[in-house]
mmCIF file of C-alpha atoms in Angstrom:
data_model
loop_
_atom_site.group_PDB
_atom_site.id
_atom_site.type_symbol
_atom_site.label_atom_id
_atom_site.label_comp_id
_atom_site.label_asym_id
_atom_site.label_seq_id
_atom_site.Cartn_x
_atom_site.Cartn_y
_atom_site.Cartn_z
ATOM 1 C CA MET T 1 -0.004 -0.239 0.298
ATOM 2 C CA SER T 2 1.555 2.868 -0.354
ATOM 3 C CA LYS T 3 1.910 5.606 2.100
ATOM 4 C CA VAL T 4 0.106 8.504 2.758
ATOM 5 C CA HIS T 5 1.736 12.213 3.515
ATOM 6 C CA ILE T 6 0.082 15.477 4.256
ATOM 7 C CA VAL T 7 1.253 18.714 2.610
ATOM 8 C CA ILE T 8 0.306 21.725 4.238
ATOM 9 C CA PRO T 9 2.125 24.749 2.021
ATOM 10 C CA ALA T 10 1.634 28.127 4.437
ATOM 11 C CA ARG T 11 3.289 31.028 2.691
ATOM 12 C CA TYR T 12 4.128 34.283 4.720
ATOM 13 C CA GLY T 13 3.251 36.872 2.399
ATOM 14 C CA SER T 14 -0.460 37.514 1.266
ATOM 15 C CA SER T 15 -1.360 40.784 -0.128
ATOM 16 C CA ARG T 16 -4.697 40.881 1.629
ATOM 17 C CA LEU T 17 -3.646 39.144 5.029
ATOM 18 C CA PRO T 18 0.066 39.226 5.513
ATOM 19 C CA GLY T 19 1.308 36.451 8.402
ATOM 20 C CA LYS T 20 -1.946 34.474 8.007
ATOM 21 C CA PRO T 21 -0.287 31.081 8.834
ATOM 22 C CA LEU T 22 0.940 33.231 12.462
ATOM 23 C CA ARG T 23 -2.953 34.903 12.950
ATOM 24 C CA ASP T 24 -4.676 34.152 16.194
ATOM 25 C CA ILE T 25 -7.199 31.844 16.446
ATOM 26 C CA ALA T 26 -9.072 31.095 19.887
ATOM 27 C CA GLY T 27 -5.082 31.686 21.698
ATOM 28 C CA LYS T 28 -3.215 29.571 19.052
ATOM 29 C CA PRO T 29 -1.813 30.105 15.226
ATOM 30 C CA MET T 30 -3.824 29.181 12.582
ATOM 31 C CA ILE T 31 -1.310 27.300 11.023
ATOM 32 C CA TRP T 32 -2.001 25.234 14.534
ATOM 33 C CA HIS T 33 -5.147 24.586 13.601
ATOM 34 C CA VAL T 34 -4.114 23.027 10.439
ATOM 35 C CA TRP T 35 -2.397 21.058 11.499
ATOM 36 C CA GLN T 36 -4.698 19.740 14.051
ATOM 37 C CA ARG T 37 -7.067 19.081 10.764
ATOM 38 C CA ALA T 38 -4.738 17.032 8.827
ATOM 39 C CA ALA T 39 -4.200 15.098 12.199
ATOM 40 C CA GLU T 40 -7.337 14.397 12.484
ATOM 41 C CA SER T 41 -6.929 12.517 9.533
ATOM 42 C CA GLY T 42 -5.660 9.455 10.749
ATOM 43 C CA TYR T 43 -2.763 9.964 8.671
ATOM 44 C CA SER T 44 1.221 10.308 10.618
ATOM 45 C CA SER T 45 3.931 11.677 7.943
ATOM 46 C CA ILE T 46 2.605 15.686 8.455
ATOM 47 C CA VAL T 47 4.742 18.637 7.066
ATOM 48 C CA VAL T 48 3.960 22.471 6.638
ATOM 49 C CA ALA T 49 6.191 23.550 3.623
ATOM 50 C CA THR T 50 6.954 26.860 3.857
ATOM 51 C CA ASP T 51 8.846 29.917 3.064
ATOM 52 C CA ASP T 52 9.196 31.581 5.829
ATOM 53 C CA GLN T 53 11.526 30.838 9.769
ATOM 54 C CA GLN T 54 8.597 32.461 11.792
ATOM 55 C CA ILE T 55 6.415 29.838 10.525
ATOM 56 C CA VAL T 56 8.869 27.227 11.296
ATOM 57 C CA ASP T 57 9.848 28.596 14.618
ATOM 58 C CA ALA T 58 6.306 28.127 14.984
ATOM 59 C CA VAL T 59 5.247 24.976 13.996
ATOM 60 C CA GLU T 60 8.251 23.494 15.994
ATOM 61 C CA ARG T 61 7.575 25.150 19.417
ATOM 62 C CA PHE T 62 3.616 22.575 18.621
ATOM 63 C CA GLY T 63 5.508 19.388 17.735
ATOM 64 C CA GLY T 64 4.681 20.063 14.360
ATOM 65 C CA LYS T 65 7.580 18.997 11.381
ATOM 66 C CA ALA T 66 8.348 22.344 8.909
ATOM 67 C CA VAL T 67 10.758 22.579 6.212
ATOM 68 C CA MET T 68 11.350 25.630 4.294
ATOM 69 C CA THR T 69 11.451 25.555 0.594
ATOM 70 C CA SER T 70 12.058 28.403 -2.105
ATOM 71 C CA ARG T 71 10.805 31.545 -2.553
ATOM 72 C CA GLU T 72 10.333 31.304 -6.169
ATOM 73 C CA HIS T 73 7.246 28.895 -6.679
ATOM 74 C CA ALA T 74 4.561 29.926 -9.283
ATOM 75 C CA SER T 75 2.038 27.396 -7.583
ATOM 76 C CA GLY T 76 1.501 25.239 -4.761
ATOM 77 C CA SER T 77 2.163 21.549 -7.071
ATOM 78 C CA ASP T 78 5.936 22.733 -7.410
ATOM 79 C CA ARG T 79 6.581 23.416 -3.928
ATOM 80 C CA LEU T 80 4.937 19.676 -2.990
ATOM 81 C CA ALA T 81 7.696 19.076 -5.247
ATOM 82 C CA GLU T 82 10.522 20.480 -3.925
ATOM 83 C CA VAL T 83 9.141 18.932 -0.375
ATOM 84 C CA ALA T 84 8.677 15.428 -2.224
ATOM 85 C CA THR T 85 12.306 15.509 -3.363
ATOM 86 C CA LYS T 86 13.837 16.886 -0.465
ATOM 87 C CA PHE T 87 12.365 13.808 1.815
ATOM 88 C CA ALA T 88 12.926 11.039 -0.876
ATOM 89 C CA TRP T 89 9.675 10.156 -0.802
ATOM 90 C CA ASP T 90 8.786 6.773 -2.861
ATOM 91 C CA ASP T 91 7.559 7.561 -6.517
ATOM 92 C CA GLN T 92 4.093 5.587 -5.598
ATOM 93 C CA ASP T 93 3.785 7.003 -2.847
ATOM 94 C CA ILE T 94 0.914 9.513 -2.323
ATOM 95 C CA VAL T 95 1.023 13.426 -0.932
ATOM 96 C CA VAL T 96 -2.549 15.182 -0.156
ATOM 97 C CA ASN T 97 -2.219 19.183 -0.412
ATOM 98 C CA LEU T 98 -4.109 21.236 2.775
ATOM 99 C CA GLN T 99 -3.883 24.873 2.286
ATOM 100 C CA GLY T 100 -2.532 25.699 5.523
ATOM 101 C CA ASP T 101 -5.222 28.391 5.385
ATOM 102 C CA GLU T 102 -7.928 25.659 5.871
ATOM 103 C CA PRO T 103 -8.133 25.212 9.598
ATOM 104 C CA LEU T 104 -11.789 24.520 9.433
ATOM 105 C CA LEU T 105 -11.210 21.498 6.573
ATOM 106 C CA ASP T 106 -13.266 18.677 7.778
ATOM 107 C CA PRO T 107 -10.169 15.718 7.588
ATOM 108 C CA ALA T 108 -12.665 13.433 6.182
ATOM 109 C CA LEU T 109 -12.189 15.002 2.872
ATOM 110 C CA LEU T 110 -8.647 14.148 3.578
ATOM 111 C CA VAL T 111 -9.277 10.762 4.125
ATOM 112 C CA ARG T 112 -11.569 10.583 0.570
ATOM 113 C CA VAL T 113 -9.042 12.191 -1.875
ATOM 114 C CA ALA T 114 -6.312 10.222 -0.833
ATOM 115 C CA GLN T 115 -7.840 6.866 -0.577
ATOM 116 C CA LEU T 116 -9.399 7.830 -4.532
ATOM 117 C CA ALA T 117 -5.812 8.860 -5.389
ATOM 118 C CA GLU T 118 -4.272 4.983 -3.763
ATOM 119 C CA SER T 119 -6.936 3.791 -5.967
ATOM 120 C CA ALA T 120 -6.917 5.069 -9.026
ATOM 121 C CA THR T 121 -3.205 3.822 -10.344
ATOM 122 C CA ASN T 122 -3.307 5.056 -13.422
ATOM 123 C CA ALA T 123 -4.186 8.635 -12.210
ATOM 124 C CA GLY T 124 -1.545 10.736 -11.378
ATOM 125 C CA LEU T 125 -3.977 13.218 -9.657
ATOM 126 C CA ALA T 126 -7.101 12.892 -7.766
ATOM 127 C CA THR T 127 -8.836 16.078 -6.581
ATOM 128 C CA LEU T 128 -12.991 16.373 -5.414
ATOM 129 C CA VAL T 129 -16.593 17.958 -6.621
ATOM 130 C CA SER T 130 -19.372 18.653 -5.315
ATOM 131 C CA PRO T 131 -23.106 20.287 -6.437
ATOM 132 C CA ILE T 132 -23.701 23.426 -7.368
ATOM 133 C CA TYR T 133 -27.278 24.532 -6.432
ATOM 134 C CA ALA T 134 -27.331 28.521 -6.907
ATOM 135 C CA VAL T 135 -26.522 29.793 -10.010
ATOM 136 C CA ASP T 136 -24.552 32.804 -8.549
ATOM 137 C CA ASP T 137 -22.027 30.067 -7.709
ATOM 138 C CA LEU T 138 -22.529 28.800 -11.538
ATOM 139 C CA VAL T 139 -21.255 31.692 -12.601
ATOM 140 C CA ASN T 140 -18.735 33.184 -9.731
ATOM 141 C CA PRO T 141 -15.589 32.825 -12.071
ATOM 142 C CA ASN T 142 -14.559 32.471 -8.421
ATOM 143 C CA VAL T 143 -16.205 29.260 -7.989
ATOM 144 C CA VAL T 144 -13.957 26.729 -10.106
ATOM 145 C CA LYS T 145 -16.343 24.353 -12.735
ATOM 146 C CA ALA T 146 -15.307 20.958 -13.771
ATOM 147 C CA VAL T 147 -16.638 18.306 -16.138
ATOM 148 C CA PHE T 148 -16.096 14.869 -16.061
ATOM 149 C CA ASP T 149 -17.035 11.818 -17.512
ATOM 150 C CA GLN T 150 -19.194 8.622 -16.427
ATOM 151 C CA ASN T 151 -15.897 6.913 -15.228
ATOM 152 C CA LYS T 152 -15.035 10.040 -13.080
ATOM 153 C CA THR T 153 -12.380 11.507 -14.993
ATOM 154 C CA ALA T 154 -11.737 15.313 -15.202
ATOM 155 C CA HIS T 155 -12.472 16.621 -18.857
ATOM 156 C CA TYR T 156 -11.568 20.476 -18.084
ATOM 157 C CA PHE T 157 -11.787 22.873 -15.351
ATOM 158 C CA SER T 158 -12.732 26.379 -15.465
ATOM 159 C CA ARG T 159 -13.895 30.021 -13.992
ATOM 160 C CA ALA T 160 -16.475 30.040 -16.456
ATOM 161 C CA PRO T 161 -20.259 28.057 -16.443
ATOM 162 C CA ILE T 162 -19.360 24.658 -18.123
ATOM 163 C CA PRO T 163 -21.406 22.863 -19.532
ATOM 164 C CA TRP T 164 -23.292 25.846 -21.034
ATOM 165 C CA PRO T 165 -26.664 25.804 -20.550
ATOM 166 C CA ARG T 166 -27.316 27.722 -23.523
ATOM 167 C CA ASP T 167 -31.361 27.203 -23.993
ATOM 168 C CA ALA T 168 -31.863 28.150 -20.952
ATOM 169 C CA PHE T 169 -29.521 30.604 -20.430
ATOM 170 C CA ALA T 170 -30.826 31.966 -23.339
ATOM 171 C CA ILE T 171 -34.383 32.618 -21.569
ATOM 172 C CA SER T 172 -32.665 33.687 -18.295
ATOM 173 C CA LYS T 173 -29.336 33.918 -16.454
ATOM 174 C CA ASN T 174 -30.826 34.484 -13.395
ATOM 175 C CA ALA T 175 -32.773 30.809 -12.259
ATOM 176 C CA MET T 176 -30.542 28.087 -11.963
ATOM 177 C CA PRO T 177 -30.818 25.360 -15.104
ATOM 178 C CA GLU T 178 -31.525 21.944 -14.903
ATOM 179 C CA GLY T 179 -29.038 19.271 -15.126
ATOM 180 C CA ASP T 180 -25.813 18.669 -12.877
ATOM 181 C CA TYR T 181 -22.992 21.068 -12.539
ATOM 182 C CA PHE T 182 -19.277 20.653 -10.264
ATOM 183 C CA ARG T 183 -17.553 23.088 -8.006
ATOM 184 C CA HIS T 184 -13.862 21.985 -7.551
ATOM 185 C CA ILE T 185 -12.895 21.587 -4.279
ATOM 186 C CA GLY T 186 -9.029 22.337 -4.033
ATOM 187 C CA LEU T 187 -7.797 19.448 -2.699
ATOM 188 C CA TYR T 188 -5.548 17.455 -3.963
ATOM 189 C CA ALA T 189 -3.517 14.339 -3.437
ATOM 190 C CA TYR T 190 -1.271 13.671 -6.076
ATOM 191 C CA ARG T 191 1.240 10.657 -7.082
ATOM 192 C CA VAL T 192 4.963 11.320 -5.787
ATOM 193 C CA GLY T 193 6.488 10.455 -9.582
ATOM 194 C CA VAL T 194 3.649 12.197 -11.233
ATOM 195 C CA LEU T 195 3.843 15.289 -8.765
ATOM 196 C CA LYS T 196 7.551 16.168 -9.613
ATOM 197 C CA SER T 197 7.130 15.849 -13.230
ATOM 198 C CA ILE T 198 4.547 18.722 -13.173
ATOM 199 C CA PRO T 199 7.183 21.447 -12.402
ATOM 200 C CA GLN T 200 9.272 20.093 -15.264
ATOM 201 C CA MET T 201 6.535 20.274 -17.637
ATOM 202 C CA PRO T 202 5.959 23.112 -20.365
ATOM 203 C CA ALA T 203 3.452 25.757 -19.229
ATOM 204 C CA SER T 204 0.131 25.605 -20.410
ATOM 205 C CA PRO T 205 -1.927 27.855 -22.473
ATOM 206 C CA LEU T 206 -4.651 26.858 -20.110
ATOM 207 C CA GLU T 207 -3.440 27.195 -17.464
ATOM 208 C CA SER T 208 -2.279 31.187 -17.973
ATOM 209 C CA ILE T 209 -5.874 31.938 -19.466
ATOM 210 C CA GLU T 210 -8.131 30.266 -16.561
ATOM 211 C CA CYS T 211 -5.514 30.930 -13.417
ATOM 212 C CA LEU T 212 -5.924 27.173 -12.698
ATOM 213 C CA GLU T 213 -3.247 25.191 -12.025
ATOM 214 C CA GLN T 214 -4.289 21.712 -12.661
ATOM 215 C CA LEU T 215 -4.742 22.699 -16.071
ATOM 216 C CA ARG T 216 -1.142 22.054 -16.647
ATOM 217 C CA PRO T 217 -1.130 18.736 -15.560
ATOM 218 C CA LEU T 218 -4.638 17.620 -17.873
ATOM 219 C CA GLN T 219 -2.778 19.146 -20.615
ATOM 220 C CA HIS T 220 -0.311 17.182 -20.977
ATOM 221 C CA GLY T 221 -1.906 13.805 -20.786
ATOM 222 C CA VAL T 222 -2.007 13.027 -16.794
ATOM 223 C CA GLU T 223 -5.487 11.798 -15.917
ATOM 224 C CA ILE T 224 -7.155 13.404 -13.099
ATOM 225 C CA LYS T 225 -9.623 11.260 -10.749
ATOM 226 C CA VAL T 226 -12.777 13.012 -9.257
ATOM 227 C CA ALA T 227 -14.826 12.006 -6.482
ATOM 228 C CA VAL T 228 -17.844 14.220 -5.971
ATOM 229 C CA VAL T 229 -19.057 15.002 -2.309
ATOM 230 C CA ASP T 230 -22.581 15.844 -0.544
ATOM 231 C CA LYS T 231 -21.610 19.476 -0.039
ATOM 232 C CA ALA T 232 -18.039 21.706 -0.975
ATOM 233 C CA PRO T 233 -16.232 22.948 2.465
ATOM 234 C CA GLU T 234 -15.946 26.162 4.169
ATOM 235 C CA HIS T 235 -14.294 28.747 2.560
ATOM 236 C CA GLY T 236 -11.046 29.715 3.828
ATOM 237 C CA VAL T 237 -9.440 32.433 5.282
ATOM 238 C CA ASP T 238 -8.522 34.932 2.654
ATOM 239 C CA THR T 239 -9.045 38.278 4.636
ATOM 240 C CA GLU T 240 -9.802 39.630 7.598
ATOM 241 C CA GLN T 241 -13.511 39.204 7.243
ATOM 242 C CA ASP T 242 -12.804 35.660 6.689
ATOM 243 C CA LEU T 243 -10.721 35.518 9.779
ATOM 244 C CA ALA T 244 -12.960 37.056 12.018
ATOM 245 C CA ARG T 245 -15.798 34.209 10.501
ATOM 246 C CA VAL T 246 -13.627 31.423 11.443
ATOM 247 C CA ILE T 247 -12.685 32.860 15.204
ATOM 248 C CA GLU T 248 -16.356 33.097 15.804
ATOM 249 C CA ARG T 249 -16.884 29.998 14.794
ATOM 250 C CA VAL T 250 -14.166 28.091 16.558
ATOM 251 C CA GLU T 251 -14.923 29.774 19.613
ATOM 252 C CA ARG T 252 -18.508 28.633 19.503
ATOM 253 C CA GLN T 253 -16.869 25.001 19.343
ATOM 254 C CA LEU T 254 -15.121 25.782 22.474
ATOM 255 C CA ILE T 255 -17.692 26.754 24.469
ATOM 256 C CA SER T 256 -19.984 23.973 23.365
ATOM 257 C CA ALA T 257 -17.610 21.271 23.898
#
């Protein structure tokens, strides 16, 4: 059986929320909360990949493992590939990418995407999607859409509404059209051999146009397997408003515990 590693990319710099991984949530830095979600998945190989010594120090203070990575990486895949190479993980191992700004992520989703990658032996990546029920989400470019076949193999990801409901939208773009529409949940599991090859792939025109890094391996013929989950996880932390929402949620949980 492949070994599963959870890697948590955590950059210090953020234009909207500087020092984000170290921001306080109920007396603990955000990165601590994300680490707890990873630990609750049951996988023991967990490492934070960062570009700042302050984050390394914070992780080591609570007993976690962190590694410094280059500040020059253009994408999360590049950072994860550096980590896999540093630790000489086997090409058949699985790396799950848990973003460092997801303190409320359900650990069951980590297990789901890792198991999908393990079982899909011909796929280089696995990821998750959830149904779209609101037309506002369907037309929102910040909600990434996914199209896949009956074997749950991804065909395309886009910020545009796909598939395009031509006849329904010709009548009204304010009502949710009939049909199945899915949002992409930005949670990936990579087979290590494929992960290490992604930074060597030529830049993809589709990746550049859509600003979606998963389109690079897809355009280069890497199979991406998809599993459908009932609902998307709660949005991560990008802004002060997001942080306030998460703090309120965590404090409510502590009070009710």
